Short mmCIF file of C-alpha atoms and ligand atoms in Angstrom, two decimals:
data_model
loop_
_atom_site.label_atom_id
_atom_site.label_comp_id
_atom_site.label_asym_id
_atom_site.label_seq_id
_atom_site.Cartn_x
_atom_site.Cartn_y
_atom_site.Cartn_z
CA MET A 1109 78.77 -41.94 -11.29
CA VAL A 1110 75.28 -40.86 -12.97
CA ILE A 1111 72.53 -41.80 -11.03
CA LYS A 1112 70.49 -44.16 -13.86
CA LYS A 1113 68.51 -46.40 -11.48
CA ILE A 1114 67.20 -46.01 -7.86
CA CYS A 1115 66.08 -48.73 -5.78
CA CYS A 1116 63.80 -47.78 -2.67
CA ILE A 1117 63.27 -50.67 0.21
CA GLY A 1118 60.00 -49.97 1.95
CA ALA A 1119 56.88 -48.84 0.28
CA GLY A 1120 55.33 -47.15 2.89
CA TYR A 1121 53.95 -43.61 3.54
CA VAL A 1122 57.39 -42.27 2.87
CA GLY A 1123 59.19 -44.59 0.69
CA GLY A 1124 55.91 -45.07 -1.76
CA PRO A 1125 55.07 -41.10 -2.33
CA THR A 1126 58.91 -40.06 -2.34
CA CYS A 1127 59.69 -42.31 -4.97
CA SER A 1128 56.82 -41.99 -7.03
CA MET A 1129 57.38 -38.08 -6.82
CA ILE A 1130 61.34 -38.77 -7.73
CA ALA A 1131 59.84 -40.78 -11.19
CA TYR A 1132 57.81 -38.40 -12.05
CA LYS A 1133 59.80 -35.46 -12.13
CA CYS A 1134 62.92 -37.39 -13.26
CA PRO A 1135 62.08 -39.60 -16.80
CA ASP A 1136 65.77 -40.31 -17.38
CA ILE A 1137 65.94 -42.21 -13.79
CA GLN A 1138 64.52 -45.72 -13.30
CA VAL A 1139 62.73 -46.07 -9.78
CA THR A 1140 61.95 -49.41 -8.48
CA VAL A 1141 60.07 -49.61 -5.22
CA CYS A 1142 60.39 -52.95 -3.18
CA ASP A 1143 58.51 -53.98 -0.04
CA ARG A 1144 58.44 -57.55 1.69
CA ASN A 1145 54.73 -57.31 2.41
CA ASP A 1146 53.31 -58.97 -0.68
CA GLU A 1147 49.69 -57.21 -0.43
CA ARG A 1148 51.33 -53.63 -0.27
CA ILE A 1149 52.86 -54.32 -3.79
CA ASP A 1150 49.98 -55.96 -5.08
CA GLN A 1151 48.05 -52.75 -4.04
CA TRP A 1152 50.66 -50.06 -5.54
CA ASN A 1153 50.14 -52.24 -8.63
CA SER A 1154 46.53 -52.26 -8.55
CA HIS A 1155 43.95 -49.12 -9.02
CA LYS A 1156 43.57 -48.73 -5.13
CA LEU A 1157 46.91 -47.75 -4.10
CA PRO A 1158 47.70 -48.68 -0.34
CA ILE A 1159 47.65 -45.22 1.29
CA TYR A 1160 45.46 -42.36 0.49
CA GLU A 1161 47.05 -39.28 -0.18
CA PRO A 1162 45.53 -36.51 -2.39
CA GLY A 1163 47.01 -36.05 -5.83
CA LEU A 1164 49.18 -39.52 -5.53
CA ASP A 1165 47.13 -41.66 -7.82
CA ASP A 1166 47.34 -39.45 -11.07
CA ILE A 1167 51.31 -39.24 -10.12
CA VAL A 1168 51.81 -43.17 -9.73
CA LYS A 1169 49.51 -43.43 -13.08
CA GLU A 1170 51.69 -41.50 -14.82
CA CYS A 1171 54.71 -43.19 -14.06
CA ARG A 1172 53.73 -46.96 -12.84
CA GLY A 1173 55.49 -49.03 -15.79
CA ARG A 1174 57.31 -46.17 -17.43
CA ASN A 1175 60.12 -45.87 -14.98
CA LEU A 1176 58.30 -46.32 -11.57
CA PHE A 1177 58.23 -50.29 -10.82
CA PHE A 1178 56.72 -51.67 -7.23
CA THR A 1179 58.21 -55.22 -6.74
CA THR A 1180 58.61 -57.82 -3.70
CA ASP A 1181 61.78 -58.87 -5.79
CA MET A 1182 64.39 -56.98 -3.82
CA ASP A 1183 67.67 -58.52 -5.05
CA PRO A 1184 67.76 -57.69 -8.60
CA ALA A 1185 66.52 -54.06 -7.70
CA ILE A 1186 69.48 -53.62 -5.28
CA LYS A 1187 71.94 -55.46 -7.90
CA GLU A 1188 70.98 -52.87 -10.47
CA ALA A 1189 70.70 -49.33 -8.15
CA ASP A 1190 73.27 -46.95 -8.32
CA LEU A 1191 71.53 -45.30 -5.10
CA ILE A 1192 69.24 -47.25 -2.97
CA PHE A 1193 67.06 -45.42 -0.14
CA ILE A 1194 66.30 -47.04 3.16
CA SER A 1195 62.34 -46.27 3.88
CA VAL A 1196 61.51 -48.97 6.27
CA ASN A 1197 59.97 -48.34 9.77
CA THR A 1198 61.48 -47.35 12.78
CA PRO A 1199 59.07 -48.66 15.53
CA THR A 1200 59.46 -47.66 19.25
CA LYS A 1201 61.18 -50.76 20.95
CA THR A 1202 58.28 -52.82 22.25
CA PHE A 1203 61.02 -55.12 24.49
CA GLY A 1204 64.24 -55.10 25.95
CA VAL A 1205 66.45 -52.43 26.29
CA GLY A 1206 64.78 -48.96 25.86
CA LYS A 1207 61.63 -50.61 25.82
CA GLY A 1208 58.69 -48.29 24.63
CA ARG A 1209 61.55 -45.48 23.90
CA ALA A 1210 64.17 -46.02 22.12
CA ALA A 1211 63.63 -46.68 18.10
CA ASP A 1212 63.93 -50.42 17.06
CA LEU A 1213 66.64 -50.47 14.34
CA LYS A 1214 66.23 -54.10 13.22
CA PHE A 1215 64.59 -53.34 9.79
CA VAL A 1216 67.17 -50.49 8.89
CA GLU A 1217 70.02 -52.94 10.21
CA SER A 1218 68.58 -55.73 8.16
CA CYS A 1219 68.61 -53.47 4.85
CA ALA A 1220 72.20 -52.84 4.99
CA ARG A 1221 72.44 -56.62 5.58
CA LYS A 1222 70.74 -57.21 2.56
CA ILE A 1223 72.53 -54.67 0.44
CA ALA A 1224 76.04 -55.78 1.63
CA SER A 1225 75.30 -59.24 0.49
CA VAL A 1226 73.37 -58.74 -2.67
CA ALA A 1227 75.89 -55.54 -4.03
CA ASN A 1228 78.02 -56.26 -6.84
CA GLY A 1229 79.10 -52.65 -7.83
CA PRO A 1230 79.47 -49.28 -5.88
CA LYS A 1231 76.02 -47.79 -4.14
CA ILE A 1232 75.23 -44.74 -2.79
CA VAL A 1233 73.16 -45.78 0.67
CA VAL A 1234 70.36 -43.37 1.63
CA GLU A 1235 68.90 -43.39 4.96
CA LYS A 1236 65.47 -41.86 4.71
CA SER A 1237 63.73 -43.23 7.58
CA THR A 1238 63.92 -41.48 10.80
CA VAL A 1239 66.85 -42.34 12.84
CA PRO A 1240 67.98 -41.27 16.40
CA VAL A 1241 71.53 -39.50 15.57
CA ARG A 1242 74.46 -41.46 14.78
CA SER A 1243 72.43 -44.39 13.33
CA ALA A 1244 74.12 -44.31 9.79
CA GLU A 1245 77.04 -45.36 12.15
CA SER A 1246 75.65 -48.98 11.82
CA ILE A 1247 74.71 -48.85 8.37
CA ILE A 1248 78.19 -47.76 7.77
CA ASN A 1249 80.05 -50.01 9.80
CA ILE A 1250 78.08 -53.05 8.30
CA LEU A 1251 78.42 -52.08 4.66
CA LYS A 1252 82.27 -50.64 5.17
CA ALA A 1253 82.89 -54.72 6.35
CA ASN A 1254 81.77 -55.87 3.13
CA THR A 1255 83.69 -53.66 0.88
CA ARG A 1256 85.39 -55.77 -1.80
CA PRO A 1257 87.05 -54.75 -5.26
CA GLY A 1258 84.75 -53.11 -6.93
CA VAL A 1259 81.99 -52.87 -4.35
CA GLU A 1260 82.23 -49.53 -2.43
CA PHE A 1261 79.61 -48.15 -0.59
CA GLN A 1262 78.84 -44.24 0.03
CA VAL A 1263 76.17 -43.85 3.13
CA LEU A 1264 73.96 -40.47 3.17
CA SER A 1265 70.99 -39.33 5.37
CA ASN A 1266 68.38 -37.39 3.66
CA PRO A 1267 65.41 -37.26 6.21
CA GLU A 1268 62.02 -36.87 4.60
CA PHE A 1269 60.01 -33.77 6.04
CA LEU A 1270 56.58 -34.52 3.83
CA SER A 1271 53.52 -34.27 6.17
CA GLU A 1272 50.63 -37.06 5.45
CA GLY A 1273 47.86 -35.48 3.48
CA THR A 1274 49.68 -32.73 1.90
CA ALA A 1275 52.55 -35.12 0.59
CA ILE A 1276 52.48 -34.36 -2.72
CA ASN A 1277 52.65 -30.80 -2.37
CA ASP A 1278 55.46 -31.26 0.29
CA LEU A 1279 57.34 -33.18 -2.07
CA THR A 1280 56.94 -30.73 -5.10
CA ASN A 1281 57.50 -27.80 -3.07
CA PRO A 1282 59.44 -28.43 -0.27
CA ASP A 1283 60.57 -25.95 2.28
CA ARG A 1284 64.14 -27.37 1.86
CA VAL A 1285 65.78 -31.05 1.24
CA LEU A 1286 68.61 -31.88 3.80
CA ILE A 1287 71.17 -34.00 2.65
CA GLY A 1288 74.13 -35.42 5.25
CA GLY A 1289 77.10 -37.21 4.67
CA GLU A 1290 80.85 -38.13 5.27
CA THR A 1291 83.20 -35.06 5.19
CA THR A 1292 85.27 -36.89 2.87
CA PRO A 1293 85.92 -36.22 -1.01
CA GLU A 1294 84.23 -39.49 -1.35
CA GLY A 1295 81.13 -38.29 0.72
CA ALA A 1296 80.97 -34.98 -0.77
CA ARG A 1297 80.91 -36.68 -4.03
CA ALA A 1298 77.65 -38.72 -3.01
CA ILE A 1299 76.08 -35.80 -1.81
CA GLU A 1300 76.43 -33.97 -5.36
CA GLU A 1301 74.95 -37.02 -6.83
CA LEU A 1302 72.04 -36.92 -4.81
CA CYS A 1303 71.63 -33.04 -4.77
CA TRP A 1304 71.28 -33.78 -8.81
CA VAL A 1305 68.39 -35.98 -8.72
CA TYR A 1306 66.60 -33.67 -6.48
CA SER A 1307 67.65 -30.39 -8.43
CA HIS A 1308 65.49 -31.48 -11.26
CA TRP A 1309 62.73 -30.13 -9.89
CA ILE A 1310 63.83 -28.24 -6.77
CA ASN A 1311 66.48 -25.14 -6.69
CA ARG A 1312 69.70 -25.47 -5.40
CA ASP A 1313 69.37 -22.97 -2.69
CA ARG A 1314 66.69 -25.12 -1.21
CA ILE A 1315 69.09 -27.86 -0.82
CA ILE A 1316 71.08 -27.92 2.39
CA THR A 1317 74.35 -30.39 2.80
CA THR A 1318 75.66 -31.14 6.27
CA ASN A 1319 77.66 -33.73 8.13
CA THR A 1320 75.45 -37.10 8.45
CA TRP A 1321 74.94 -36.41 12.21
CA SER A 1322 73.67 -32.79 11.80
CA SER A 1323 71.23 -34.26 9.28
CA GLU A 1324 69.61 -37.23 11.59
CA LEU A 1325 69.50 -34.66 14.61
CA SER A 1326 67.76 -32.14 12.73
CA LYS A 1327 64.61 -34.27 11.65
CA LEU A 1328 64.42 -35.66 15.15
CA THR A 1329 64.73 -31.90 16.23
CA ALA A 1330 62.22 -30.71 13.70
CA ASN A 1331 59.39 -33.18 14.67
CA ALA A 1332 59.96 -32.60 18.20
CA PHE A 1333 59.88 -28.50 17.84
CA LEU A 1334 56.31 -28.99 15.71
CA ALA A 1335 54.97 -31.40 18.11
CA GLN A 1336 56.30 -28.82 21.16
CA ARG A 1337 54.23 -26.13 19.46
CA ILE A 1338 51.19 -27.82 19.39
CA SER A 1339 51.48 -29.15 23.10
CA SER A 1340 52.42 -25.15 23.78
CA ILE A 1341 49.16 -24.09 22.42
CA ASN A 1342 46.96 -27.02 23.86
CA ALA A 1343 48.53 -26.03 27.56
CA ILE A 1344 47.19 -22.56 26.58
CA SER A 1345 43.84 -24.05 25.47
CA MET A 1346 43.16 -24.97 29.35
CA VAL A 1347 44.08 -21.41 30.57
CA CYS A 1348 41.58 -19.97 28.08
CA GLU A 1349 38.88 -22.58 28.95
CA ALA A 1350 39.29 -21.61 32.51
CA THR A 1351 39.16 -18.00 32.12
CA GLY A 1352 37.01 -17.31 29.26
CA ALA A 1353 39.92 -16.16 26.49
CA ASP A 1354 39.36 -18.03 23.14
CA ILE A 1355 42.45 -19.73 21.76
CA THR A 1356 41.52 -19.21 18.14
CA GLU A 1357 42.12 -15.28 19.17
CA VAL A 1358 45.11 -15.84 21.06
CA ALA A 1359 46.69 -18.25 18.07
CA LYS A 1360 45.95 -15.41 15.68
CA ALA A 1361 47.19 -12.60 17.97
CA ILE A 1362 50.36 -14.70 18.72
CA GLY A 1363 51.11 -15.91 15.37
CA THR A 1364 51.01 -12.74 13.69
CA ASP A 1365 54.50 -11.98 15.30
CA SER A 1366 56.73 -12.87 12.10
CA ARG A 1367 59.01 -14.25 14.90
CA ILE A 1368 56.57 -16.97 15.90
CA GLY A 1369 54.76 -17.63 13.03
CA PRO A 1370 50.93 -18.70 12.30
CA LYS A 1371 51.53 -22.44 11.50
CA PHE A 1372 51.11 -25.23 14.13
CA LEU A 1373 49.25 -23.16 16.37
CA GLN A 1374 45.93 -25.21 15.73
CA ALA A 1375 44.80 -26.28 19.38
CA SER A 1376 43.25 -30.12 19.18
CA VAL A 1377 42.45 -32.98 20.88
CA GLY A 1378 46.26 -33.96 20.85
CA PHE A 1379 48.86 -34.39 18.38
CA GLY A 1380 49.31 -38.22 16.38
CA GLY A 1381 50.65 -39.94 13.80
CA SER A 1382 53.49 -42.29 13.21
CA CYS A 1383 56.11 -39.31 14.17
CA PHE A 1384 55.82 -36.99 16.67
CA GLN A 1385 55.50 -39.04 19.64
CA LYS A 1386 58.18 -41.85 18.27
CA ASP A 1387 60.39 -39.15 17.73
CA LEU A 1388 60.08 -37.47 21.10
CA LEU A 1389 60.13 -40.51 22.52
CA ASN A 1390 63.39 -41.38 21.12
CA LEU A 1391 65.13 -37.89 21.97
CA VAL A 1392 64.10 -38.33 25.53
CA TYR A 1393 65.64 -41.73 25.25
CA ILE A 1394 68.85 -40.71 23.58
CA SER A 1395 69.50 -37.69 25.76
CA GLU A 1396 68.89 -39.86 28.97
CA CYS A 1397 71.72 -42.38 27.30
CA LEU A 1398 73.96 -39.13 27.18
CA ASN A 1399 73.74 -38.31 30.74
CA LEU A 1400 71.38 -35.09 29.66
CA SER A 1401 68.35 -35.93 32.15
CA GLU A 1402 67.40 -32.44 32.18
CA VAL A 1403 67.21 -32.33 28.37
CA ALA A 1404 65.42 -35.47 28.59
CA ALA A 1405 62.76 -34.38 31.27
CA TYR A 1406 62.11 -31.01 28.78
CA TRP A 1407 61.04 -32.99 25.94
CA GLN A 1408 59.20 -35.84 28.15
CA GLN A 1409 56.61 -32.81 28.93
CA VAL A 1410 55.47 -32.56 25.54
CA ILE A 1411 54.47 -36.04 25.36
CA ASP A 1412 52.91 -35.67 28.94
CA MET A 1413 51.07 -32.43 27.90
CA ASN A 1414 49.87 -34.42 24.80
CA GLU A 1415 48.61 -37.31 27.07
CA TYR A 1416 47.01 -35.24 28.83
CA GLN A 1417 45.00 -33.03 26.40
CA LYS A 1418 43.66 -36.56 24.72
CA SER A 1419 42.72 -37.54 28.71
CA ARG A 1420 40.86 -34.26 29.47
CA PHE A 1421 39.04 -34.04 26.35
CA ALA A 1422 37.80 -37.78 26.79
CA GLY A 1423 37.04 -37.09 30.37
CA LYS A 1424 35.19 -34.16 29.40
CA VAL A 1425 32.87 -36.10 27.49
CA VAL A 1426 31.87 -38.14 30.48
CA GLU A 1427 31.59 -35.52 32.57
CA ARG A 1428 29.46 -33.53 30.70
CA LEU A 1429 26.96 -36.63 29.74
CA PHE A 1430 26.10 -36.59 33.19
CA ASN A 1431 29.15 -38.58 34.69
CA THR A 1432 27.85 -41.58 32.89
CA ILE A 1433 27.68 -43.17 29.59
CA THR A 1434 27.18 -46.97 30.22
CA ASP A 1435 25.34 -48.22 27.22
CA LYS A 1436 24.97 -44.54 25.75
CA ARG A 1437 25.65 -44.16 22.22
CA ILE A 1438 28.31 -42.09 21.13
CA ALA A 1439 29.26 -41.12 17.65
CA MET A 1440 32.67 -40.19 16.38
CA PHE A 1441 33.38 -38.42 13.56
CA GLY A 1442 37.00 -39.38 12.28
CA PHE A 1443 39.53 -41.88 13.15
CA ALA A 1444 42.48 -41.02 10.96
CA PHE A 1445 45.12 -38.74 13.02
CA LYS A 1446 44.68 -36.00 10.95
CA LYS A 1447 42.19 -35.32 7.66
CA ASN A 1448 43.23 -36.12 4.06
CA THR A 1449 44.82 -39.12 5.08
CA GLY A 1450 43.39 -42.73 5.93
CA ASP A 1451 46.45 -43.96 8.36
CA THR A 1452 45.51 -44.23 11.87
CA ARG A 1453 48.82 -44.46 13.58
CA GLU A 1454 48.97 -43.11 17.06
CA SER A 1455 45.39 -41.41 16.17
CA PRO A 1456 44.11 -39.10 19.24
CA ALA A 1457 40.94 -40.95 17.97
CA ILE A 1458 42.11 -44.46 19.14
CA TYR A 1459 42.87 -43.14 22.62
CA VAL A 1460 39.24 -41.34 22.86
CA SER A 1461 37.70 -44.72 21.89
CA LYS A 1462 39.47 -46.87 24.51
CA TYR A 1463 38.51 -44.13 27.16
CA LEU A 1464 35.09 -44.19 26.36
CA LEU A 1465 34.42 -48.18 25.52
CA GLU A 1466 36.16 -48.68 29.16
CA GLU A 1467 33.47 -46.34 30.24
CA GLY A 1468 30.91 -48.62 28.89
CA ALA A 1469 29.90 -46.40 25.80
CA LYS A 1470 28.69 -47.72 22.53
CA LEU A 1471 30.60 -46.15 19.83
CA HIS A 1472 29.35 -45.60 16.19
CA ILE A 1473 32.39 -44.48 14.33
CA TYR A 1474 32.39 -42.58 10.66
CA ASP A 1475 35.53 -41.82 8.89
CA PRO A 1476 35.86 -41.02 5.26
CA LYS A 1477 39.01 -42.59 4.60
CA VAL A 1478 39.56 -45.39 7.28
CA GLU A 1479 38.63 -48.75 6.59
CA GLU A 1480 36.26 -51.10 8.86
CA LYS A 1481 39.07 -53.55 9.52
CA GLN A 1482 41.55 -50.75 10.45
CA ILE A 1483 39.44 -49.23 13.06
CA PHE A 1484 38.60 -52.62 14.78
CA PHE A 1485 42.42 -53.63 14.46
CA ASP A 1486 43.34 -50.48 16.19
CA LEU A 1487 40.78 -50.80 18.91
CA VAL A 1488 41.47 -54.76 19.71
CA THR A 1489 45.52 -53.75 19.89
CA MET A 1490 44.61 -51.22 22.09
CA MET A 1491 42.22 -53.05 24.63
CA PRO A 1492 44.20 -56.22 24.44
CA THR A 1493 42.26 -57.49 27.57
CA GLU A 1494 39.08 -57.54 25.71
CA ASP A 1495 37.87 -60.18 23.96
CA PRO A 1496 38.00 -59.14 20.39
CA GLU A 1497 34.20 -60.36 19.51
CA GLY A 1498 33.33 -58.07 23.02
CA VAL A 1499 35.26 -55.07 21.31
CA LYS A 1500 33.18 -55.89 18.00
CA GLU A 1501 29.82 -55.88 20.00
CA LEU A 1502 30.33 -52.87 21.61
CA VAL A 1503 31.65 -50.58 18.08
CA LYS A 1504 29.85 -50.14 14.73
CA VAL A 1505 31.70 -48.66 11.91
CA HIS A 1506 29.22 -46.47 9.75
CA SER A 1507 29.46 -45.65 5.91
CA ASP A 1508 28.10 -41.66 6.53
CA ALA A 1509 28.16 -39.42 9.25
CA TYR A 1510 24.24 -39.13 9.53
CA SER A 1511 23.71 -42.97 10.25
CA ALA A 1512 26.28 -42.84 12.85
CA ALA A 1513 24.89 -39.48 14.73
CA LYS A 1514 20.97 -41.18 14.56
CA ASP A 1515 19.80 -41.97 18.15
CA ALA A 1516 23.11 -40.89 19.61
CA HIS A 1517 23.62 -39.03 22.70
CA ALA A 1518 26.49 -37.06 21.51
CA ILE A 1519 29.11 -36.50 18.90
CA VAL A 1520 32.46 -36.75 19.24
CA ILE A 1521 34.68 -35.15 16.75
CA CYS A 1522 38.49 -36.41 16.33
CA THR A 1523 39.49 -35.60 13.20
CA GLU A 1524 39.24 -32.11 11.11
CA TRP A 1525 37.74 -33.72 7.94
CA ASP A 1526 36.13 -30.60 5.66
CA GLU A 1527 32.88 -32.80 5.35
CA PHE A 1528 32.43 -32.39 8.89
CA THR A 1529 31.79 -28.34 8.41
CA THR A 1530 29.37 -28.96 6.13
CA LEU A 1531 26.77 -31.38 7.06
CA ASP A 1532 23.16 -30.76 7.82
CA TYR A 1533 23.61 -30.32 11.71
CA GLN A 1534 19.60 -29.58 11.78
CA LYS A 1535 19.12 -33.02 10.38
CA ILE A 1536 21.42 -34.83 12.61
CA TYR A 1537 20.19 -33.01 16.04
CA ASP A 1538 16.33 -34.04 15.04
CA SER A 1539 17.51 -37.89 14.79
CA MET A 1540 19.72 -37.54 18.04
CA LEU A 1541 18.59 -38.11 21.47
CA LYS A 1542 17.65 -35.07 24.03
CA PRO A 1543 19.83 -33.27 25.51
CA ALA A 1544 22.30 -33.37 22.29
CA PHE A 1545 25.62 -33.14 22.63
CA LEU A 1546 28.81 -32.24 20.43
CA PHE A 1547 32.49 -32.33 21.32
CA ASP A 1548 34.56 -30.89 18.68
CA GLY A 1549 38.27 -31.78 19.12
CA ARG A 1550 39.24 -30.05 16.16
CA LYS A 1551 37.34 -26.62 16.41
CA ILE A 1552 36.16 -26.82 12.93
CA CYS A 1553 32.28 -26.38 13.72
CA ASP A 1554 30.21 -23.24 13.64
CA HIS A 1555 29.88 -23.46 17.37
CA GLU A 1556 27.03 -20.58 17.48
CA ALA A 1557 24.91 -22.15 14.94
CA LEU A 1558 25.26 -25.28 16.68
CA VAL A 1559 23.97 -23.85 19.93
CA LYS A 1560 20.86 -22.13 18.04
CA ILE A 1561 19.83 -25.34 16.50
CA GLY A 1562 20.32 -26.82 20.19
CA PHE A 1563 23.28 -28.76 20.79
CA HIS A 1564 25.05 -28.40 23.75
CA VAL A 1565 28.75 -28.02 22.61
CA GLU A 1566 32.13 -28.34 24.18
CA THR A 1567 35.35 -27.81 21.99
CA ILE A 1568 38.88 -26.96 22.72
CA GLY A 1569 40.13 -23.55 24.00
CA LYS A 1570 36.68 -22.05 24.43
CA ARG A 1571 33.48 -21.58 26.25
CA VAL A 1572 30.70 -22.03 24.11
CA SER A 1573 27.39 -20.41 25.24
CA ARG A 1574 25.03 -23.00 26.46
CA SER A 1575 22.31 -23.83 24.42
CA PRO A 1576 19.10 -22.26 25.84
CA LEU A 1577 17.02 -25.97 25.83
CA LEU A 1578 19.60 -27.21 28.45
CA ARG A 1579 19.35 -24.01 30.18
CA VAL A 1580 15.73 -24.23 30.64
CA MET A 1581 16.26 -28.38 31.45
CA ALA A 1582 18.82 -27.35 34.06
C1 UDX B 237 57.82 -44.28 8.11
C2 UDX B 237 59.48 -43.56 8.24
O1 UDX B 237 60.06 -44.15 6.82
C3 UDX B 237 59.77 -43.36 9.13
O2 UDX B 237 61.13 -42.54 9.43
C4 UDX B 237 58.89 -43.03 10.36
O3 UDX B 237 59.88 -42.78 11.09
C5 UDX B 237 58.31 -43.88 10.56
O4 UDX B 237 57.72 -44.65 9.30
P1 UDX B 237 56.52 -45.18 6.81
O5 UDX B 237 56.97 -45.04 5.11
O6 UDX B 237 55.34 -44.31 7.07
O7 UDX B 237 57.81 -44.81 7.84
O8 UDX B 237 56.35 -46.40 7.57
P2 UDX B 237 55.64 -47.84 6.61
O9 UDX B 237 54.20 -46.95 6.03
O10 UDX B 237 55.10 -48.86 7.83
O11 UDX B 237 56.31 -48.45 5.66
C6 UDX B 237 57.35 -49.15 5.79
C7 UDX B 237 57.41 -49.99 4.78
O12 UDX B 237 58.52 -50.93 4.82
C8 UDX B 237 56.25 -51.30 5.03
O13 UDX B 237 55.53 -51.28 3.91
C9 UDX B 237 56.97 -52.53 5.07
O14 UDX B 237 56.43 -53.83 4.85
C10 UDX B 237 58.41 -52.09 4.74
N1 UDX B 237 59.60 -53.12 5.29
C11 UDX B 237 59.59 -53.24 6.57
C12 UDX B 237 60.02 -53.98 4.57
O15 UDX B 237 59.73 -53.97 3.02
N2 UDX B 237 61.26 -54.51 4.72
C13 UDX B 237 61.86 -54.65 6.01
O16 UDX B 237 62.29 -55.14 6.55
C14 UDX B 237 60.79 -53.55 6.84
C1 UDX B 238 54.73 -35.09 10.65
C2 UDX B 238 55.86 -33.72 10.30
O1 UDX B 238 54.87 -32.32 10.02
C3 UDX B 238 56.60 -33.86 8.94
O2 UDX B 238 57.48 -33.19 8.70
C4 UDX B 238 57.32 -35.26 9.54
O3 UDX B 238 57.81 -35.56 8.08
C5 UDX B 238 56.49 -36.62 9.73
O4 UDX B 238 55.65 -35.98 10.69
P1 UDX B 238 52.32 -35.86 9.84
O5 UDX B 238 52.61 -36.31 11.20
O6 UDX B 238 52.26 -36.36 8.52
O7 UDX B 238 54.05 -34.99 9.58
O8 UDX B 238 51.09 -34.69 10.26
P2 UDX B 238 51.29 -33.25 11.06
O9 UDX B 238 50.59 -32.27 10.07
O10 UDX B 238 52.67 -32.87 11.22
O11 UDX B 238 50.60 -33.73 11.84
C6 UDX B 238 50.52 -34.21 13.26
C7 UDX B 238 49.55 -34.25 14.17
O12 UDX B 238 49.52 -32.83 14.80
C8 UDX B 238 47.94 -34.55 13.59
O13 UDX B 238 47.65 -35.41 14.17
C9 UDX B 238 47.54 -33.01 13.59
O14 UDX B 238 46.47 -33.20 13.36
C10 UDX B 238 48.38 -32.26 14.65
N1 UDX B 238 48.36 -31.21 14.59
C11 UDX B 238 49.17 -30.14 13.62
C12 UDX B 238 47.69 -30.25 15.62
O15 UDX B 238 47.29 -30.93 16.27
N2 UDX B 238 47.68 -28.85 15.47
C13 UDX B 238 48.42 -28.24 14.50
O16 UDX B 238 48.71 -27.07 14.60
C14 UDX B 238 48.97 -29.11 13.38
#
């Protein structure tokens, strides 16, 4: 089989950019991305794509209508395809066994059933969504139970390692591509077909092939290790604050050890995003199910440390504002879970907002890419006991940082957007109530310069000298 047509089910943060890149790099392959959500598909077909990802617009513009198509019409796309990616979401279960921890695989299973019912020829089905180890088994069982003359299936695992905000670069120059499959001649052939697709632009020595279960577990493990590094550095950030050490200096000092390396040592208000927490919870759950309670407890600590870091940061805001923020105006800079994305899933900003709103604050939020309706959706979802209208009265979303900060008691930086480092902080200071506080949850500002202006600055993993003005008042 030579792959001529690819179909992808799920036009989200993973399926959309990944398949756009395949279409861009493989003009000889026709790629059709399907989604059940009409609005999403309309956006993919419009000038304003449903996700913000630097560099993505240009790629989509170049390929759309040529060899890249977005549609809700799944059946013909599945029928025509030689290879089908399953890139639907796998949220944490909110009910039943494993509630709050296990991954809900209902969407993955429904894709398998859909493919089984529609396919009229041989297909390679590729699990791209992050799933618990041995998830492919259910896909294999469903598909194999539907094998008919001329209709055969091979199931591969090909997890995606892109990070949001840098997806295009990550897809163009991945550290590695991982493909897992069955250890049979048919499995090896299917792996070869998918290798051929990636080898349009990626060196073969960067393509790792394994068995299916190693591939699935490697993705969960990679995310768990990355999250663990952040929780480790955040744990040390607390020791820094208590001792006068500076976490940036410590991270640099340890990161130059080639065995440790410099990446993912940025102490912060805590990690967010759709993957880390979900995958850790998943790993904990799987370990428990395998009767590996020590393993489960070990990885649970990574989540617990992250929760503690978020609440510690929010708690510090209240404490420094003289232990009361009722009716105080607080400007929040950044709502996305990291810079260069409009994605807010599991964003620490949501957690911090909730904490501050429960203490009675009035929030004035500015994020360069997150839309107002998304911010309200997240806050109302996070505070189900509150009347949605009540939440709206306490929160105002601004279209620039200066208006958000005007008349505020404090600024809280939750996302590391570059533009927050180049703002005119003198102008901002002049427009705020005094004493003016700035809580830098991302360690991105020039703290000494802010202190000179008159701000009282708090950050992660470092004691900032107090503003002379505040000292006089104290
Ligand atoms: C990611 C990854 O694929 C997954 O590995 C990770 O664990 C979490 O989410 P992502 O692309 O970020 O997925 O998710 P999302 O942006 O929610 O996109 C999923 C898309 O699948 C949505 O557009 C949804 O409408 C679509 N979908 C879901 C279907 O088309 N059919 C379904 O049955 C379910
Ligand atoms: C992550 C993985 O990096 C990626 O390989 C996987 O495919 C999906 O999950 P993503 O969640 O998009 O990607 O972004 P990432 O850059 O990993 O950041 C996750 C969170 O950790 C963000 O909230 C980020 O701000 C935070 N972070 C990251 C830190 O707090 N410190 C760091 O040093 C790095």
